[in-house]
Coordinates of C-alpha atoms in Angstrom, one line a residue:
M1 CA 40.9 17.2 5.2
R2 CA 43.2 20.4 6.2
L3 CA 40.8 20.9 9.0
K4 CA 41.1 18.1 10.3
H5 CA 45.1 18.9 9.8
V6 CA 44.9 22.1 11.5
S7 CA 43.0 20.6 14.8
V8 CA 45.8 17.6 14.8
E9 CA 49.0 19.6 14.8
L10 CA 47.2 22.1 17.1
K11 CA 46.1 18.8 19.6
K12 CA 50.5 17.7 19.2
Y13 CA 51.6 21.3 19.7
Y14 CA 49.5 22.2 22.9
I15 CA 50.6 18.3 24.3
R16 CA 54.4 19.6 23.6
R17 CA 54.0 22.6 26.0
L18 CA 52.1 20.3 28.9
Q19 CA 54.9 17.9 28.6
C20 CA 57.8 21.0 28.7
G21 CA 55.7 22.3 31.6
T22 CA 53.6 25.4 29.7
E23 CA 50.2 25.6 31.0
I24 CA 47.2 26.2 28.5
S25 CA 45.4 28.9 28.1
D26 CA 41.4 29.3 28.2
V27 CA 41.5 30.9 25.2
D28 CA 44.2 28.0 23.9
R29 CA 41.9 25.1 24.9
L30 CA 39.1 27.1 23.0
W31 CA 40.5 27.2 20.0
I32 CA 41.0 24.0 20.4
I33 CA 37.0 23.2 20.5
K34 CA 35.9 25.6 17.4
F35 CA 38.2 23.1 15.5
E36 CA 37.2 20.5 16.8
F37 CA 33.2 21.5 16.1
I38 CA 33.8 22.8 12.8
F39 CA 35.4 19.8 12.0
C40 CA 32.1 17.7 12.9
V41 CA 30.5 20.3 11.1
C42 CA 32.1 19.9 8.1
C43 CA 32.1 16.2 8.2
C44 CA 28.2 16.3 8.7
F45 CA 27.9 18.3 5.8
L46 CA 30.2 16.1 3.6
Y47 CA 28.3 13.0 4.5
N48 CA 25.0 14.2 3.8
I49 CA 26.3 15.3 0.6
I50 CA 27.4 12.3 -0.2
Q51 CA 24.6 10.4 0.7
A52 CA 22.0 12.7 -0.7
N53 CA 24.0 12.3 -4.3
M54 CA 23.7 8.1 -3.5
T55 CA 20.3 7.7 -3.0
D56 CA 19.1 10.4 -5.7
K57 CA 21.6 9.4 -8.9
P58 CA 19.1 6.7 -9.6
F59 CA 16.2 8.4 -9.9
L60 CA 17.8 11.4 -11.3
D61 CA 19.4 9.9 -13.5
I62 CA 15.9 7.5 -15.3
L63 CA 14.1 11.1 -15.2
R64 CA 16.9 12.2 -17.2
R65 CA 16.7 9.5 -19.5
Y66 CA 12.5 9.5 -20.3
E67 CA 12.9 13.9 -20.3
Q68 CA 11.6 14.7 -17.6
H69 CA 12.6 17.6 -17.7
H70 CA 9.6 19.7 -15.7
I71 CA 10.1 17.3 -13.1
L72 CA 13.5 17.5 -12.7
G73 CA 13.9 21.5 -12.9
H74 CA 11.0 21.8 -10.2
Y75 CA 13.4 19.5 -8.3
H76 CA 16.3 21.1 -8.3
A77 CA 14.2 24.2 -7.7
L78 CA 13.1 22.7 -4.1
P79 CA 15.4 23.8 -0.9
A80 CA 17.4 20.3 0.5
D81 CA 15.1 19.3 2.8
K82 CA 12.3 19.5 0.6
Q83 CA 14.1 17.5 -1.9
N84 CA 15.2 14.9 0.3
L85 CA 11.5 14.1 0.8
F86 CA 10.9 14.3 -2.6
L87 CA 12.9 11.1 -3.0
K88 CA 11.5 9.7 -0.3
N89 CA 8.2 9.6 -1.6
H90 CA 9.4 8.1 -4.7
E91 CA 11.5 5.9 -3.9
K92 CA 9.2 2.4 -4.7
L93 CA 8.3 3.5 -8.0
D94 CA 8.7 1.8 -10.3
I95 CA 9.5 4.7 -12.9
N96 CA 10.8 2.0 -15.7
L97 CA 7.4 -0.4 -16.0
I98 CA 5.6 3.3 -16.2
F99 CA 7.2 4.9 -19.1
S100 CA 7.3 1.0 -20.8
L101 CA 3.7 0.6 -20.5
H102 CA 3.3 4.4 -21.3
K103 CA 5.2 2.8 -24.8
T104 CA 3.1 -0.2 -25.6
F105 CA -0.1 1.5 -25.3
F106 CA 0.9 4.5 -27.1
H107 CA 1.3 2.2 -30.2
K108 CA -1.3 0.3 -29.3
Q109 CA -4.0 2.3 -28.2
D110 CA -7.2 -0.1 -27.7
L111 CA -5.6 -3.0 -26.4
Q112 CA -8.9 -4.7 -25.4
H113 CA -8.7 -8.3 -25.0
H114 CA -9.2 -10.2 -28.3
L115 CA -12.5 -12.2 -27.4
N116 CA -12.1 -15.1 -29.8
N117 CA -14.0 -18.5 -29.8
I118 CA -17.1 -17.5 -26.8
K119 CA -18.3 -20.1 -25.2
P120 CA -20.0 -20.7 -22.2
A121 CA -17.6 -22.2 -19.4
E122 CA -18.0 -25.4 -16.9
I123 CA -19.3 -24.4 -13.8
I124 CA -19.9 -26.6 -10.9
T125 CA -23.8 -25.2 -10.4
I126 CA -25.9 -25.9 -7.1
P127 CA -26.3 -29.4 -6.7
E128 CA -29.0 -30.9 -7.1
T129 CA -29.1 -34.7 -8.2
S130 CA -27.8 -37.2 -6.3
E131 CA -24.0 -37.9 -7.4
E132 CA -23.5 -34.1 -7.6
K133 CA -25.0 -33.8 -4.1
V134 CA -22.3 -37.2 -2.9
L135 CA -19.3 -34.8 -4.9
Y136 CA -20.4 -31.4 -2.8
E137 CA -19.9 -33.8 0.7
K138 CA -17.0 -35.0 -0.7
A139 CA -15.8 -31.3 -1.4
L140 CA -17.0 -30.5 2.3
A141 CA -15.2 -32.8 4.0
L142 CA -11.8 -32.1 1.6
G143 CA -12.1 -28.4 2.9
E144 CA -12.9 -29.3 6.6
S145 CA -9.2 -30.8 6.4
L146 CA -7.4 -28.9 4.5
I147 CA -8.5 -26.0 7.3
R148 CA -7.8 -28.2 10.2
G149 CA -4.2 -28.7 8.9
H150 CA -3.4 -24.6 8.8
K151 CA -3.4 -25.2 4.8
V152 CA -5.8 -21.6 4.3
A153 CA -5.5 -17.9 4.4
N154 CA -8.0 -15.6 4.1
L155 CA -6.9 -11.7 1.9
I156 CA -9.0 -8.9 2.2
V157 CA -8.9 -6.4 -0.4
A158 CA -9.4 -3.1 1.6
G159 CA -7.9 -0.4 0.1
G160 CA -10.7 2.1 -0.6
Q161 CA -12.0 4.5 1.5
G162 CA -15.5 5.0 2.2
S163 CA -16.2 8.0 0.5
R164 CA -18.5 6.6 -2.2
L165 CA -21.1 5.8 1.0
G166 CA -20.6 8.9 2.7
F167 CA -18.4 8.3 5.2
E168 CA -15.0 9.2 6.4
G169 CA -12.2 6.3 6.7
P170 CA -11.6 2.7 5.5
K171 CA -14.2 0.9 3.6
G172 CA -13.7 -1.4 6.6
T173 CA -14.7 0.5 9.2
F174 CA -18.1 1.4 7.7
P175 CA -21.1 0.2 10.1
V176 CA -23.1 -2.4 7.5
T177 CA -24.9 -5.0 9.9
P178 CA -28.8 -4.2 10.1
I179 CA -29.1 -4.7 14.1
K180 CA -25.8 -4.0 16.0
K181 CA -24.4 -1.9 12.8
K182 CA -20.8 -3.7 13.3
T183 CA -18.4 -3.1 10.9
L184 CA -17.4 -4.5 8.0
F185 CA -13.8 -5.3 9.7
Q186 CA -15.9 -7.2 13.0
L187 CA -18.2 -8.8 10.8
F188 CA -15.3 -10.4 9.1
S189 CA -12.9 -11.3 12.0
E190 CA -15.4 -12.7 14.1
S191 CA -16.5 -15.0 10.8
V192 CA -12.7 -16.0 10.9
K193 CA -12.3 -16.8 14.7
A194 CA -15.8 -18.4 14.4
I195 CA -14.1 -21.0 11.8
N196 CA -10.9 -20.6 14.6
E197 CA -13.0 -21.9 17.2
K198 CA -15.2 -24.4 14.8
Y199 CA -12.2 -26.5 13.9
N200 CA -9.6 -26.0 16.2
T201 CA -7.0 -23.8 14.4
S202 CA -5.4 -20.1 13.8
M203 CA -5.7 -18.8 10.3
P204 CA -3.8 -15.8 9.1
L205 CA -5.8 -13.4 8.0
L206 CA -4.2 -10.6 5.6
I207 CA -5.5 -7.7 4.6
M208 CA -4.3 -5.6 1.9
T209 CA -4.6 -1.9 2.7
S210 CA -2.8 1.0 0.7
N211 CA -1.3 4.0 1.3
E212 CA -4.0 6.6 2.1
N213 CA -5.6 4.2 4.9
H214 CA -3.2 2.3 6.2
G215 CA -2.2 3.4 9.2
D216 CA -6.0 4.3 10.1
T217 CA -6.5 0.6 9.8
I218 CA -3.4 -0.9 12.0
D219 CA -5.3 1.9 14.7
Y220 CA -8.8 0.5 14.4
F221 CA -7.8 -3.2 14.6
E222 CA -5.7 -2.3 17.8
S223 CA -8.4 0.0 19.5
H224 CA -10.4 -3.2 19.2
K225 CA -7.8 -6.0 19.9
Y226 CA -8.2 -7.4 16.9
F227 CA -11.7 -9.1 17.7
G228 CA -11.1 -11.6 19.5
L229 CA -8.2 -12.8 17.4
K230 CA -4.8 -13.8 17.9
K231 CA -2.9 -10.3 17.0
D232 CA 0.4 -12.6 15.6
T233 CA -2.2 -13.7 12.5
V234 CA -3.4 -10.9 11.1
R235 CA -1.3 -9.2 8.6
F236 CA -1.3 -6.0 7.1
F237 CA 0.7 -5.3 3.6
T238 CA 0.3 -2.4 1.4
Q239 CA -1.3 -1.9 -2.0
G240 CA 1.2 -0.4 -5.2
M241 CA 1.2 2.5 -6.4
L242 CA 1.8 3.4 -9.9
P243 CA 2.2 6.9 -11.5
S244 CA 0.0 9.0 -13.7
I245 CA 0.9 10.1 -17.4
T246 CA 0.1 12.1 -19.9
P247 CA -1.2 10.3 -23.5
E248 CA 2.5 12.6 -24.1
G249 CA 4.7 10.9 -22.1
D250 CA 5.4 13.0 -19.3
L251 CA 5.0 12.2 -15.4
I252 CA 2.2 14.8 -13.4
L253 CA 3.7 16.7 -10.6
R254 CA 0.6 16.1 -7.8
D255 CA 2.0 18.9 -5.5
E256 CA 6.0 19.8 -4.0
T257 CA 6.7 17.2 -3.3
Y258 CA 4.2 14.2 -5.1
L259 CA 4.0 12.8 -8.3
F260 CA 0.7 12.3 -9.3
T261 CA 0.4 8.4 -8.9
N262 CA -2.5 5.9 -8.6
P263 CA -3.3 2.3 -7.2
D264 CA -2.1 -0.3 -9.0
G265 CA -5.4 -2.2 -8.7
H266 CA -6.4 -5.1 -7.2
G267 CA -4.6 -7.3 -9.3
G268 CA -1.8 -6.1 -7.4
S269 CA -2.8 -7.7 -4.2
L270 CA -1.1 -10.8 -5.8
K271 CA 2.0 -8.5 -6.5
A272 CA 2.0 -6.8 -3.2
L273 CA 1.7 -10.3 -1.1
H274 CA 4.4 -11.1 -3.0
D275 CA 6.9 -8.5 -2.7
S276 CA 5.9 -7.6 0.9
G277 CA 7.9 -11.2 1.5
L278 CA 4.8 -12.5 3.1
L279 CA 3.8 -14.8 0.1
D280 CA 6.9 -16.6 1.5
E281 CA 6.0 -16.4 5.0
L282 CA 2.9 -18.3 4.7
M283 CA 4.8 -20.7 1.9
A284 CA 7.3 -21.7 4.9
G285 CA 4.6 -21.8 7.4
G286 CA 3.0 -24.9 5.3
V287 CA -0.5 -22.5 4.2
A288 CA -0.9 -23.8 0.1
E289 CA -3.9 -21.9 -0.6
L290 CA -5.4 -18.2 -0.2
F291 CA -9.2 -17.4 0.2
Y292 CA -9.6 -14.2 -2.0
C293 CA -12.4 -11.3 -1.6
Q294 CA -13.2 -8.1 -1.7
V295 CA -14.1 -5.7 1.2
D296 CA -17.4 -4.7 0.6
N297 CA -19.3 -8.0 0.2
P298 CA -20.9 -8.4 3.6
L299 CA -22.0 -12.3 3.1
V300 CA -18.5 -13.7 1.8
K301 CA -18.0 -17.1 3.7
F302 CA -14.4 -17.0 4.7
A303 CA -13.0 -20.2 3.8
D304 CA -16.0 -21.8 2.9
P305 CA -14.9 -25.5 3.0
V306 CA -17.1 -26.6 0.2
F307 CA -15.8 -23.7 -1.9
M308 CA -12.2 -24.9 -1.3
G309 CA -13.0 -28.6 -1.6
Y310 CA -13.6 -28.1 -4.9
H311 CA -10.8 -26.0 -5.6
T312 CA -7.9 -29.1 -4.5
M313 CA -10.2 -31.5 -5.9
S314 CA -10.2 -29.6 -9.3
K315 CA -5.9 -29.2 -8.8
A316 CA -7.0 -25.9 -9.7
Q317 CA -4.5 -23.0 -9.4
A318 CA -7.2 -20.4 -9.5
S319 CA -11.1 -21.0 -9.0
T320 CA -14.0 -18.7 -8.6
K321 CA -17.8 -17.9 -7.1
V322 CA -20.2 -16.7 -9.1
V323 CA -24.2 -16.3 -9.1
R324 CA -26.4 -16.3 -11.8
R325 CA -27.5 -13.4 -13.5
T326 CA -30.4 -11.3 -12.6
N327 CA -31.1 -9.5 -16.0
I328 CA -29.8 -8.8 -19.4
D329 CA -29.3 -5.8 -18.3
E330 CA -27.3 -6.8 -15.1
K331 CA -23.6 -4.8 -15.6
V332 CA -21.4 -7.3 -13.8
G333 CA -18.1 -9.4 -15.0
I334 CA -19.2 -12.7 -17.3
Y335 CA -17.8 -15.6 -16.3
L336 CA -16.8 -17.9 -19.6
S337 CA -14.1 -19.6 -21.6
V338 CA -12.3 -17.5 -24.3
N339 CA -10.3 -20.1 -26.3
N340 CA -10.8 -22.2 -24.6
K341 CA -9.3 -20.6 -21.6
D342 CA -11.2 -20.1 -18.9
A343 CA -11.6 -16.0 -18.1
I344 CA -13.7 -13.3 -16.8
A345 CA -14.8 -10.5 -19.1
E346 CA -16.0 -6.9 -18.1
Y347 CA -19.7 -6.7 -19.7
S348 CA -18.0 -3.2 -21.3
D349 CA -15.8 -5.7 -23.4
L350 CA -18.9 -7.8 -24.2
P351 CA -20.4 -7.3 -27.6
A352 CA -24.2 -6.5 -26.5
E353 CA -25.4 -9.6 -28.5
F354 CA -23.2 -12.0 -26.1
M355 CA -24.9 -9.9 -22.6
A356 CA -28.1 -11.1 -24.2
D357 CA -28.0 -13.5 -25.8
L358 CA -30.9 -16.2 -24.1
D359 CA -30.3 -20.0 -25.0
E360 CA -32.8 -22.5 -26.1
N361 CA -35.0 -22.9 -22.7
G362 CA -35.2 -18.9 -23.0
D363 CA -32.4 -18.5 -20.0
I364 CA -29.5 -16.4 -20.4
R365 CA -26.8 -18.5 -21.8
Y366 CA -23.5 -16.0 -20.0
W367 CA -24.9 -16.2 -16.8
A368 CA -22.6 -16.5 -15.1
G369 CA -21.6 -13.9 -12.5
N370 CA -18.2 -12.7 -11.0
T371 CA -18.5 -12.4 -7.1
A372 CA -15.1 -11.1 -7.0
I373 CA -14.6 -14.4 -4.1
H374 CA -11.1 -15.8 -5.8
A375 CA -9.0 -19.5 -4.5
F376 CA -5.4 -19.2 -5.0
S377 CA -2.3 -22.2 -4.5
L378 CA 0.1 -20.0 -3.2
T379 CA 2.6 -21.9 -5.5
F380 CA 0.3 -20.2 -8.8
I381 CA 0.7 -16.5 -7.3
K382 CA 4.5 -17.7 -6.6
D383 CA 5.2 -18.3 -10.6
I384 CA 3.0 -15.4 -12.0
N385 CA 6.0 -13.2 -9.6
R386 CA 8.6 -15.4 -10.8
H387 CA 9.3 -13.1 -13.9
G388 CA 8.3 -10.1 -13.5
Y389 CA 4.5 -9.5 -12.7
S390 CA 2.8 -11.2 -15.9
V391 CA -1.1 -10.2 -15.2
P392 CA -1.6 -7.8 -18.0
Y393 CA -2.0 -3.9 -17.2
H394 CA -5.1 -2.2 -18.1
C395 CA -4.9 1.8 -19.4
A396 CA -7.5 3.7 -18.6
H397 CA -8.0 7.7 -19.3
K398 CA -9.4 10.4 -16.4
T399 CA -8.7 14.4 -15.8
V400 CA -6.7 15.5 -12.8
E401 CA -6.1 18.4 -11.0
F402 CA -3.4 19.1 -10.2
K403 CA -0.8 23.3 -9.5
D404 CA 1.1 24.0 -11.9
K405 CA 5.1 25.7 -10.5
Y406 CA 3.1 29.3 -10.4
G407 CA 0.0 27.7 -7.8
L408 CA -2.2 27.6 -10.2
V409 CA -4.6 25.1 -10.6
K410 CA -5.1 23.1 -13.5
H411 CA -6.0 19.8 -15.7
T412 CA -5.2 17.4 -18.0
D413 CA -5.5 14.3 -19.3
A414 CA -4.3 11.9 -18.1
W415 CA -3.2 7.7 -18.4
K416 CA -3.5 5.2 -15.4
F417 CA -2.4 1.6 -15.1
E418 CA -4.4 -0.9 -12.7
T419 CA -4.9 -5.0 -12.8
F420 CA -7.7 -6.9 -12.1
V421 CA -7.2 -10.2 -10.1
F422 CA -9.7 -12.1 -12.2
D423 CA -7.4 -12.0 -15.5
A424 CA -4.7 -14.3 -13.3
I425 CA -7.6 -17.0 -14.3
P426 CA -6.2 -17.7 -17.7
L427 CA -2.7 -17.6 -16.4
A428 CA -3.6 -21.0 -15.1
D429 CA -3.1 -24.6 -16.1
K430 CA -6.4 -25.6 -14.1
T431 CA -9.2 -23.8 -12.8
C432 CA -12.5 -24.8 -10.9
C433 CA -15.5 -22.5 -10.8
M434 CA -18.7 -23.0 -8.5
E435 CA -22.3 -21.4 -8.3
V436 CA -23.3 -20.3 -5.1
V437 CA -26.9 -18.6 -4.2
R438 CA -26.7 -15.0 -4.4
E439 CA -28.8 -14.6 -1.9
E440 CA -26.3 -16.0 0.4
E441 CA -23.6 -14.8 -0.4
F442 CA -23.5 -11.4 -3.0
S443 CA -24.5 -8.2 -1.7
P444 CA -21.4 -5.9 -2.4
I445 CA -21.8 -2.2 -1.0
K446 CA -20.8 0.5 -4.2
N447 CA -23.1 3.4 -4.1
R448 CA -24.4 5.9 -1.0
D449 CA -28.0 4.8 -2.0
G450 CA -30.1 2.0 -4.3
L451 CA -28.9 -0.5 -6.1
D452 CA -25.7 -2.0 -3.9
S453 CA -25.5 0.2 -1.2
P454 CA -26.2 -0.3 2.6
D455 CA -29.7 -0.7 2.9
T456 CA -30.1 -3.5 0.5
A457 CA -26.9 -5.2 2.4
R458 CA -28.5 -5.2 5.7
T459 CA -31.9 -6.2 4.1
A460 CA -29.9 -9.3 2.6
M461 CA -28.1 -9.9 6.3
S462 CA -31.3 -10.1 8.2
N463 CA -33.1 -11.9 5.2
L464 CA -30.7 -14.9 5.1
H465 CA -30.9 -15.1 8.9
K466 CA -34.5 -15.1 9.4
S467 CA -34.2 -18.1 6.7
W468 CA -31.9 -19.6 9.2
L469 CA -34.7 -19.8 11.9
E470 CA -37.6 -20.1 9.3
S471 CA -35.3 -23.6 8.5
A472 CA -35.6 -24.1 12.1
G473 CA -39.2 -23.8 12.7
I474 CA -38.8 -20.6 14.3
I475 CA -42.1 -18.0 12.8
I476 CA -41.1 -14.8 11.8
P477 CA -43.4 -12.0 11.6
P478 CA -43.0 -9.2 9.5
G479 CA -41.5 -6.1 9.4
I480 CA -38.9 -8.2 12.3
Q481 CA -35.3 -7.6 11.6
V482 CA -32.7 -10.2 12.7
E483 CA -29.3 -10.5 12.7
I484 CA -27.1 -13.6 13.7
S485 CA -23.4 -13.3 15.2
P486 CA -21.3 -15.6 13.5
L487 CA -19.5 -16.3 16.8
F488 CA -23.3 -17.9 17.6
A489 CA -23.4 -19.8 14.1
L490 CA -21.9 -20.3 10.8
S491 CA -24.7 -21.4 8.9
K492 CA -28.3 -22.5 9.4
E493 CA -26.8 -26.1 10.2
D494 CA -25.1 -24.5 13.1
L495 CA -28.0 -22.1 14.2
A496 CA -30.2 -26.0 14.1
E497 CA -27.8 -27.6 16.3
K498 CA -27.1 -24.4 18.3
I499 CA -31.3 -23.9 19.3
K500 CA -32.5 -28.1 19.0
G501 CA -34.7 -28.0 21.8
K502 CA -34.7 -24.3 22.6
E503 CA -37.7 -22.2 22.1
L504 CA -37.1 -18.8 20.5
Q505 CA -40.5 -16.2 19.4
A506 CA -39.7 -12.7 17.3
K507 CA -41.7 -10.8 18.7
A508 CA -39.2 -8.1 18.1
D509 CA -36.1 -7.4 16.0
M510 CA -33.7 -9.9 17.3
Y511 CA -29.8 -9.9 17.7
L512 CA -28.3 -13.5 18.8
A513 CA -24.7 -13.9 19.6

């Protein structure tokens, strides 16, 4: 303020001189300019200090509260620009939550679900009787009316990278179809576009990304003009992140300006949808139901009208598709009833005798394998976010690599916390579960080779499309691959209608579009 006073007084002095007719020299003018410049620089400096203190104080106070002196010491040793970057990188992290979770798991480290009173759940199986087929047709009609009425949105959880497949880039950009090698994102986008055209609607397509692949995913859709979808119907939002923490309760530095963090699990999708504001936006637009899937299953039927119909007929808040386990050793989550509530239990949480249990006919008693395909009512998603996020967290132990303050690479044990989307099911008052045929709807890509790999998925796609042609009377010689674009047919019924009265011969690999 003293500089400002001097600057103002100088101006007054020279104004009086001008009024008296005294000429102001170039030196005098230079002094005025110098004082004005110094005053501006000082003001900017003070403003930045005030802003920095306002910005960093809450975050640093939290670190002090939890005695994270090693992080505070590191922060204060950074130059100002990197201090600001450090704060910006962590402004969205819920530090209080991570220490609350650490306290809970530290005092009760084995927080596995207590699976009591386990029994098979009620499941709508593949229709066989006339009554079941009538119910199926009612569900189909209801689901189609929901889609036509703009009541359904689609969500793809796509935060992962393709590194486990030996592929650089978002997993959704992995080439997957047997002939054209369309990517997962292209295949899914074409499916949604085909549904929109079939039912004269414009369903929202929501894609949950991660910090790692958010920009690349958006750039991919931009560069391909959203595969014919309306740009404003394709919405992106990012998965939440949580800091990793040592068993002793210390946060871990990944590098100069980042703490070690991890994604909060696929269960975080329902939280991120709420926190992003998209949930309220969908509800305001009249959408009532959400179709959920993960990016790694190329056989998924988007907004399946039969599934959405059963979901609505049951007045369910959370619904699930399941397939029959191939054998007692298949490592897949099981849909069952626990304490009279539908739930999905990880195979690792179930005793071996349950996984191997057979019924009186020699069939697997707990046969319902999780496909990670769900439907949720938007009001339910709103409810489980109303007072914080209600879905429980799980703790996983891992070893992480980091650099200490001397730049040396070290390793430490760490806990990471995450949520699973299927843990929302027991929170629902009403649920629904529908069996589907594995060969028609479930062939996930988890591994680079072998089981659940790109090769098995491409084979499954080709075999499914062969079966559509064969049901329409087309003979497919052995060794021929078939790929049918969703824009040509979404089902064998669509295909039969498209090729009625036409002669098709499969002499080589066949692509229909």
